[in-house]
PDB file of N, CA and C in Angstrom:
ATOM      1  N   UNK D   1       5.869  -2.067 -91.158  1.00  0.00           N
ATOM      2  CA  UNK D   1       5.387  -1.810 -89.813  1.00  0.00           C
ATOM      3  C   UNK D   1       6.601  -1.608 -88.921  1.00  0.00           C
ATOM      4  N   UNK D   2       6.575  -0.591 -88.117  1.00  0.00           N
ATOM      5  CA  UNK D   2       7.668  -0.329 -87.172  1.00  0.00           C
ATOM      6  C   UNK D   2       7.131  -0.377 -85.754  1.00  0.00           C
ATOM      7  N   UNK D   3       7.763  -1.160 -84.919  1.00  0.00           N
ATOM      8  CA  UNK D   3       7.377  -1.307 -83.515  1.00  0.00           C
ATOM      9  C   UNK D   3       8.639  -1.463 -82.682  1.00  0.00           C
ATOM     10  N   UNK D   4       8.533  -1.110 -81.392  1.00  0.00           N
ATOM     11  CA  UNK D   4       9.611  -1.438 -80.463  1.00  0.00           C
ATOM     12  C   UNK D   4       9.544  -2.932 -80.200  1.00  0.00           C
ATOM     13  N   UNK D   5      10.679  -3.603 -80.302  1.00  0.00           N
ATOM     14  CA  UNK D   5      10.734  -5.055 -80.132  1.00  0.00           C
ATOM     15  C   UNK D   5      11.871  -5.393 -79.186  1.00  0.00           C
ATOM     16  N   UNK D   6      11.603  -6.272 -78.240  1.00  0.00           N
ATOM     17  CA  UNK D   6      12.633  -6.748 -77.326  1.00  0.00           C
ATOM     18  C   UNK D   6      13.457  -7.804 -78.064  1.00  0.00           C
ATOM     19  N   UNK D   7      14.751  -7.567 -78.181  1.00  0.00           N
ATOM     20  CA  UNK D   7      15.638  -8.459 -78.927  1.00  0.00           C
ATOM     21  C   UNK D   7      16.420  -9.406 -78.022  1.00  0.00           C
ATOM     22  N   UNK D   8      16.082  -9.460 -76.738  1.00  0.00           N
ATOM     23  CA  UNK D   8      16.836 -10.270 -75.774  1.00  0.00           C
ATOM     24  C   UNK D   8      16.922 -11.739 -76.189  1.00  0.00           C
ATOM     25  N   UNK D   9      15.848 -12.296 -76.729  1.00  0.00           N
ATOM     26  CA  UNK D   9      15.858 -13.709 -77.117  1.00  0.00           C
ATOM     27  C   UNK D   9      16.744 -13.978 -78.335  1.00  0.00           C
ATOM     28  N   UNK D  10      17.103 -12.914 -79.043  1.00  0.00           N
ATOM     29  CA  UNK D  10      17.970 -13.043 -80.215  1.00  0.00           C
ATOM     30  C   UNK D  10      19.411 -12.667 -79.873  1.00  0.00           C
ATOM     31  N   UNK D  11      19.717 -12.548 -78.591  1.00  0.00           N
ATOM     32  CA  UNK D  11      21.072 -12.213 -78.162  1.00  0.00           C
ATOM     33  C   UNK D  11      21.285 -10.727 -77.925  1.00  0.00           C
ATOM     34  N   UNK D  12      20.201  -9.973 -77.882  1.00  0.00           N
ATOM     35  CA  UNK D  12      20.308  -8.532 -77.648  1.00  0.00           C
ATOM     36  C   UNK D  12      20.378  -7.757 -78.944  1.00  0.00           C
ATOM     37  N   UNK D  13      20.000  -6.489 -78.876  1.00  0.00           N
ATOM     38  CA  UNK D  13      20.001  -5.631 -80.065  1.00  0.00           C
ATOM     39  C   UNK D  13      21.437  -5.362 -80.509  1.00  0.00           C
ATOM     40  N   UNK D  14      21.677  -5.551 -81.788  1.00  0.00           N
ATOM     41  CA  UNK D  14      22.999  -5.314 -82.367  1.00  0.00           C
ATOM     42  C   UNK D  14      22.825  -4.512 -83.643  1.00  0.00           C
ATOM     43  N   UNK D  15      23.780  -3.679 -83.937  1.00  0.00           N
ATOM     44  CA  UNK D  15      23.709  -2.861 -85.146  1.00  0.00           C
ATOM     45  C   UNK D  15      23.581  -3.730 -86.397  1.00  0.00           C
ATOM     46  N   UNK D  16      24.143  -4.931 -86.379  1.00  0.00           N
ATOM     47  CA  UNK D  16      24.083  -5.825 -87.542  1.00  0.00           C
ATOM     48  C   UNK D  16      22.667  -6.335 -87.816  1.00  0.00           C
ATOM     49  N   UNK D  17      21.745  -6.154 -86.876  1.00  0.00           N
ATOM     50  CA  UNK D  17      20.364  -6.614 -87.050  1.00  0.00           C
ATOM     51  C   UNK D  17      19.501  -5.597 -87.798  1.00  0.00           C
ATOM     52  N   UNK D  18      19.992  -4.378 -87.943  1.00  0.00           N
ATOM     53  CA  UNK D  18      19.220  -3.332 -88.610  1.00  0.00           C
ATOM     54  C   UNK D  18      18.944  -3.751 -90.052  1.00  0.00           C
ATOM     55  N   UNK D  19      17.691  -3.646 -90.468  1.00  0.00           N
ATOM     56  CA  UNK D  19      17.291  -3.986 -91.827  1.00  0.00           C
ATOM     57  C   UNK D  19      16.922  -5.442 -92.021  1.00  0.00           C
ATOM     58  N   UNK D  20      17.086  -6.263 -90.992  1.00  0.00           N
ATOM     59  CA  UNK D  20      16.721  -7.676 -91.089  1.00  0.00           C
ATOM     60  C   UNK D  20      15.269  -7.853 -90.654  1.00  0.00           C
ATOM     61  N   UNK D  21      14.724  -9.020 -90.920  1.00  0.00           N
ATOM     62  CA  UNK D  21      13.322  -9.316 -90.630  1.00  0.00           C
ATOM     63  C   UNK D  21      13.248 -10.374 -89.535  1.00  0.00           C
ATOM     64  N   UNK D  22      12.321 -10.162 -88.605  1.00  0.00           N
ATOM     65  CA  UNK D  22      12.170 -11.073 -87.478  1.00  0.00           C
ATOM     66  C   UNK D  22      10.707 -11.409 -87.261  1.00  0.00           C
ATOM     67  N   UNK D  23      10.466 -12.632 -86.815  1.00  0.00           N
ATOM     68  CA  UNK D  23       9.143 -13.038 -86.372  1.00  0.00           C
ATOM     69  C   UNK D  23       9.000 -12.539 -84.942  1.00  0.00           C
ATOM     70  N   UNK D  24       7.944 -11.767 -84.677  1.00  0.00           N
ATOM     71  CA  UNK D  24       7.746 -11.152 -83.368  1.00  0.00           C
ATOM     72  C   UNK D  24       6.444 -11.667 -82.772  1.00  0.00           C
ATOM     73  N   UNK D  25       6.501 -12.053 -81.507  1.00  0.00           N
ATOM     74  CA  UNK D  25       5.314 -12.499 -80.775  1.00  0.00           C
ATOM     75  C   UNK D  25       5.290 -11.770 -79.442  1.00  0.00           C
ATOM     76  N   UNK D  26       4.178 -11.134 -79.137  1.00  0.00           N
ATOM     77  CA  UNK D  26       3.965 -10.342 -77.915  1.00  0.00           C
ATOM     78  C   UNK D  26       5.149  -9.438 -77.582  1.00  0.00           C
ATOM     79  N   UNK D  27       5.706  -8.797 -78.621  1.00  0.00           N
ATOM     80  CA  UNK D  27       6.761  -7.816 -78.416  1.00  0.00           C
ATOM     81  C   UNK D  27       8.174  -8.354 -78.357  1.00  0.00           C
ATOM     82  N   UNK D  28       8.352  -9.659 -78.551  1.00  0.00           N
ATOM     83  CA  UNK D  28       9.683 -10.278 -78.501  1.00  0.00           C
ATOM     84  C   UNK D  28      10.029 -10.885 -79.854  1.00  0.00           C
ATOM     85  N   UNK D  29      11.217 -10.582 -80.359  1.00  0.00           N
ATOM     86  CA  UNK D  29      11.713 -11.241 -81.567  1.00  0.00           C
ATOM     87  C   UNK D  29      12.039 -12.680 -81.189  1.00  0.00           C
ATOM     88  N   UNK D  30      11.445 -13.630 -81.921  1.00  0.00           N
ATOM     89  CA  UNK D  30      11.671 -15.038 -81.577  1.00  0.00           C
ATOM     90  C   UNK D  30      12.403 -15.807 -82.673  1.00  0.00           C
ATOM     91  N   UNK D  31      12.534 -15.189 -83.866  1.00  0.00           N
ATOM     92  CA  UNK D  31      13.211 -15.887 -84.953  1.00  0.00           C
ATOM     93  C   UNK D  31      13.529 -14.896 -86.067  1.00  0.00           C
ATOM     94  N   UNK D  32      14.686 -15.062 -86.694  1.00  0.00           N
ATOM     95  CA  UNK D  32      14.990 -14.271 -87.886  1.00  0.00           C
ATOM     96  C   UNK D  32      14.375 -14.980 -89.081  1.00  0.00           C
ATOM     97  N   UNK D  33      13.739 -14.213 -89.972  1.00  0.00           N
ATOM     98  CA  UNK D  33      13.128 -14.784 -91.167  1.00  0.00           C
ATOM     99  C   UNK D  33      13.667 -14.051 -92.395  1.00  0.00           C
ATOM    100  N   UNK D  34      13.508 -14.682 -93.542  1.00  0.00           N
ATOM    101  CA  UNK D  34      13.984 -14.075 -94.788  1.00  0.00           C
ATOM    102  C   UNK D  34      13.051 -12.942 -95.215  1.00  0.00           C
ATOM    103  N   UNK D  35      13.558 -12.093 -96.087  1.00  0.00           N
ATOM    104  CA  UNK D  35      12.735 -11.009 -96.622  1.00  0.00           C
ATOM    105  C   UNK D  35      11.535 -11.581 -97.375  1.00  0.00           C
ATOM    106  N   UNK D  36      11.739 -12.675 -98.103  1.00  0.00           N
ATOM    107  CA  UNK D  36      10.654 -13.303 -98.854  1.00  0.00           C
ATOM    108  C   UNK D  36       9.570 -13.818 -97.911  1.00  0.00           C
ATOM    109  N   UNK D  37       9.972 -14.463 -96.817  1.00  0.00           N
ATOM    110  CA  UNK D  37       9.001 -14.972 -95.848  1.00  0.00           C
ATOM    111  C   UNK D  37       8.246 -13.818 -95.193  1.00  0.00           C
ATOM    112  N   UNK D  38       8.946 -12.741 -94.926  1.00  0.00           N
ATOM    113  CA  UNK D  38       8.317 -11.555 -94.347  1.00  0.00           C
ATOM    114  C   UNK D  38       7.261 -10.987 -95.296  1.00  0.00           C
ATOM    115  N   UNK D  39       7.605 -10.862 -96.570  1.00  0.00           N
ATOM    116  CA  UNK D  39       6.665 -10.331 -97.563  1.00  0.00           C
ATOM    117  C   UNK D  39       5.446 -11.232 -97.713  1.00  0.00           C
ATOM    118  N   UNK D  40       5.646 -12.538 -97.738  1.00  0.00           N
ATOM    119  CA  UNK D  40       4.529 -13.481 -97.872  1.00  0.00           C
ATOM    120  C   UNK D  40       3.628 -13.428 -96.642  1.00  0.00           C
ATOM    121  N   UNK D  41       4.213 -13.327 -95.469  1.00  0.00           N
ATOM    122  CA  UNK D  41       3.426 -13.225 -94.235  1.00  0.00           C
ATOM    123  C   UNK D  41       2.577 -11.963 -94.253  1.00  0.00           C
ATOM    124  N   UNK D  42       3.164 -10.838 -94.649  1.00  0.00           N
ATOM    125  CA  UNK D  42       2.404  -9.586 -94.717  1.00  0.00           C
ATOM    126  C   UNK D  42       1.274  -9.689 -95.742  1.00  0.00           C
ATOM    127  N   UNK D  43       1.535 -10.330 -96.872  1.00  0.00           N
ATOM    128  CA  UNK D  43       0.501 -10.506 -97.896  1.00  0.00           C
ATOM    129  C   UNK D  43      -0.674 -11.302 -97.337  1.00  0.00           C
ATOM    130  N   UNK D  44      -0.381 -12.386 -96.638  1.00  0.00           N
ATOM    131  CA  UNK D  44      -1.438 -13.221 -96.068  1.00  0.00           C
ATOM    132  C   UNK D  44      -2.200 -12.498 -94.965  1.00  0.00           C
ATOM    133  N   UNK D  45      -1.504 -11.730 -94.138  1.00  0.00           N
ATOM    134  CA  UNK D  45      -2.175 -10.971 -93.082  1.00  0.00           C
ATOM    135  C   UNK D  45      -3.122  -9.929 -93.674  1.00  0.00           C
ATOM    136  N   UNK D  46      -2.720  -9.301 -94.775  1.00  0.00           N
ATOM    137  CA  UNK D  46      -3.593  -8.323 -95.428  1.00  0.00           C
ATOM    138  C   UNK D  46      -4.838  -8.996 -95.995  1.00  0.00           C
ATOM    139  N   UNK D  47      -4.683 -10.183 -96.549  1.00  0.00           N
ATOM    140  CA  UNK D  47      -5.836 -10.933 -97.049  1.00  0.00           C
ATOM    141  C   UNK D  47      -6.772 -11.260 -95.892  1.00  0.00           C
ATOM    142  N   UNK D  48      -6.218 -11.751 -94.790  1.00  0.00           N
ATOM    143  CA  UNK D  48      -7.047 -12.098 -93.631  1.00  0.00           C
ATOM    144  C   UNK D  48      -7.757 -10.869 -93.078  1.00  0.00           C
ATOM    145  N   UNK D  49      -7.090  -9.731 -93.044  1.00  0.00           N
ATOM    146  CA  UNK D  49      -7.709  -8.497 -92.554  1.00  0.00           C
ATOM    147  C   UNK D  49      -8.880  -8.115 -93.453  1.00  0.00           C
ATOM    148  N   UNK D  50      -8.724  -8.289 -94.746  1.00  0.00           N
ATOM    149  CA  UNK D  50      -9.808  -8.000 -95.680  1.00  0.00           C
ATOM    150  C   UNK D  50     -10.988  -8.918 -95.474  1.00  0.00           C
ATOM    151  N   UNK D  51     -10.738 -10.184 -95.181  1.00  0.00           N
ATOM    152  CA  UNK D  51     -11.820 -11.129 -94.926  1.00  0.00           C
ATOM    153  C   UNK D  51     -12.573 -10.763 -93.659  1.00  0.00           C
ATOM    154  N   UNK D  52     -11.875 -10.289 -92.633  1.00  0.00           N
ATOM    155  CA  UNK D  52     -12.534  -9.863 -91.402  1.00  0.00           C
ATOM    156  C   UNK D  52     -13.448  -8.678 -91.674  1.00  0.00           C
ATOM    157  N   UNK D  53     -13.013  -7.745 -92.520  1.00  0.00           N
ATOM    158  CA  UNK D  53     -13.842  -6.595 -92.862  1.00  0.00           C
ATOM    159  C   UNK D  53     -15.097  -7.047 -93.588  1.00  0.00           C
ATOM    160  N   UNK D  54     -14.972  -8.001 -94.492  1.00  0.00           N
ATOM    161  CA  UNK D  54     -16.131  -8.524 -95.215  1.00  0.00           C
ATOM    162  C   UNK D  54     -17.097  -9.183 -94.239  1.00  0.00           C
ATOM    163  N   UNK D  55     -16.585 -10.014 -93.315  1.00  0.00           N
ATOM    164  CA  UNK D  55     -17.435 -10.661 -92.317  1.00  0.00           C
ATOM    165  C   UNK D  55     -18.162  -9.630 -91.474  1.00  0.00           C
ATOM    166  N   UNK D  56     -17.479  -8.570 -91.094  1.00  0.00           N
ATOM    167  CA  UNK D  56     -18.068  -7.511 -90.276  1.00  0.00           C
ATOM    168  C   UNK D  56     -19.192  -6.813 -91.034  1.00  0.00           C
ATOM    169  N   UNK D  57     -18.972  -6.511 -92.297  1.00  0.00           N
ATOM    170  CA  UNK D  57     -19.996  -5.856 -93.108  1.00  0.00           C
ATOM    171  C   UNK D  57     -21.210  -6.753 -93.290  1.00  0.00           C
ATOM    172  N   UNK D  58     -20.991  -8.049 -93.494  1.00  0.00           N
ATOM    173  CA  UNK D  58     -22.098  -8.989 -93.649  1.00  0.00           C
ATOM    174  C   UNK D  58     -22.911  -9.083 -92.366  1.00  0.00           C
ATOM    175  N   UNK D  59     -22.262  -9.078 -91.216  1.00  0.00           N
ATOM    176  CA  UNK D  59     -22.953  -9.144 -89.926  1.00  0.00           C
ATOM    177  C   UNK D  59     -23.804  -7.899 -89.701  1.00  0.00           C
ATOM    178  N   UNK D  60     -23.290  -6.733 -90.090  1.00  0.00           N
ATOM    179  CA  UNK D  60     -24.022  -5.479 -89.913  1.00  0.00           C
ATOM    180  C   UNK D  60     -25.260  -5.419 -90.794  1.00  0.00           C
ATOM    181  N   UNK D  61     -25.218  -6.044 -91.960  1.00  0.00           N
ATOM    182  CA  UNK D  61     -26.343  -5.971 -92.890  1.00  0.00           C
ATOM    183  C   UNK D  61     -27.461  -6.945 -92.541  1.00  0.00           C
ATOM    184  N   UNK D  62     -27.226  -7.841 -91.609  1.00  0.00           N
ATOM    185  CA  UNK D  62     -28.257  -8.833 -91.250  1.00  0.00           C
ATOM    186  C   UNK D  62     -29.131  -8.355 -90.135  1.00  0.00           C
TER     187      UNK D  62
END
């Protein structure tokens, strides 16, 4: 996922930050995270998104 992110809380945007992973909340980077943590977070978010779709389909069928 690519988004514009305000890096001010991380000390400002720096070329050394390119390719790194950050926890972002309401458009602000609030913490640097590992690639593994980033991948696990994305995996869990995809699972949750799938569950929401299932809930939506079940609601429509009732």
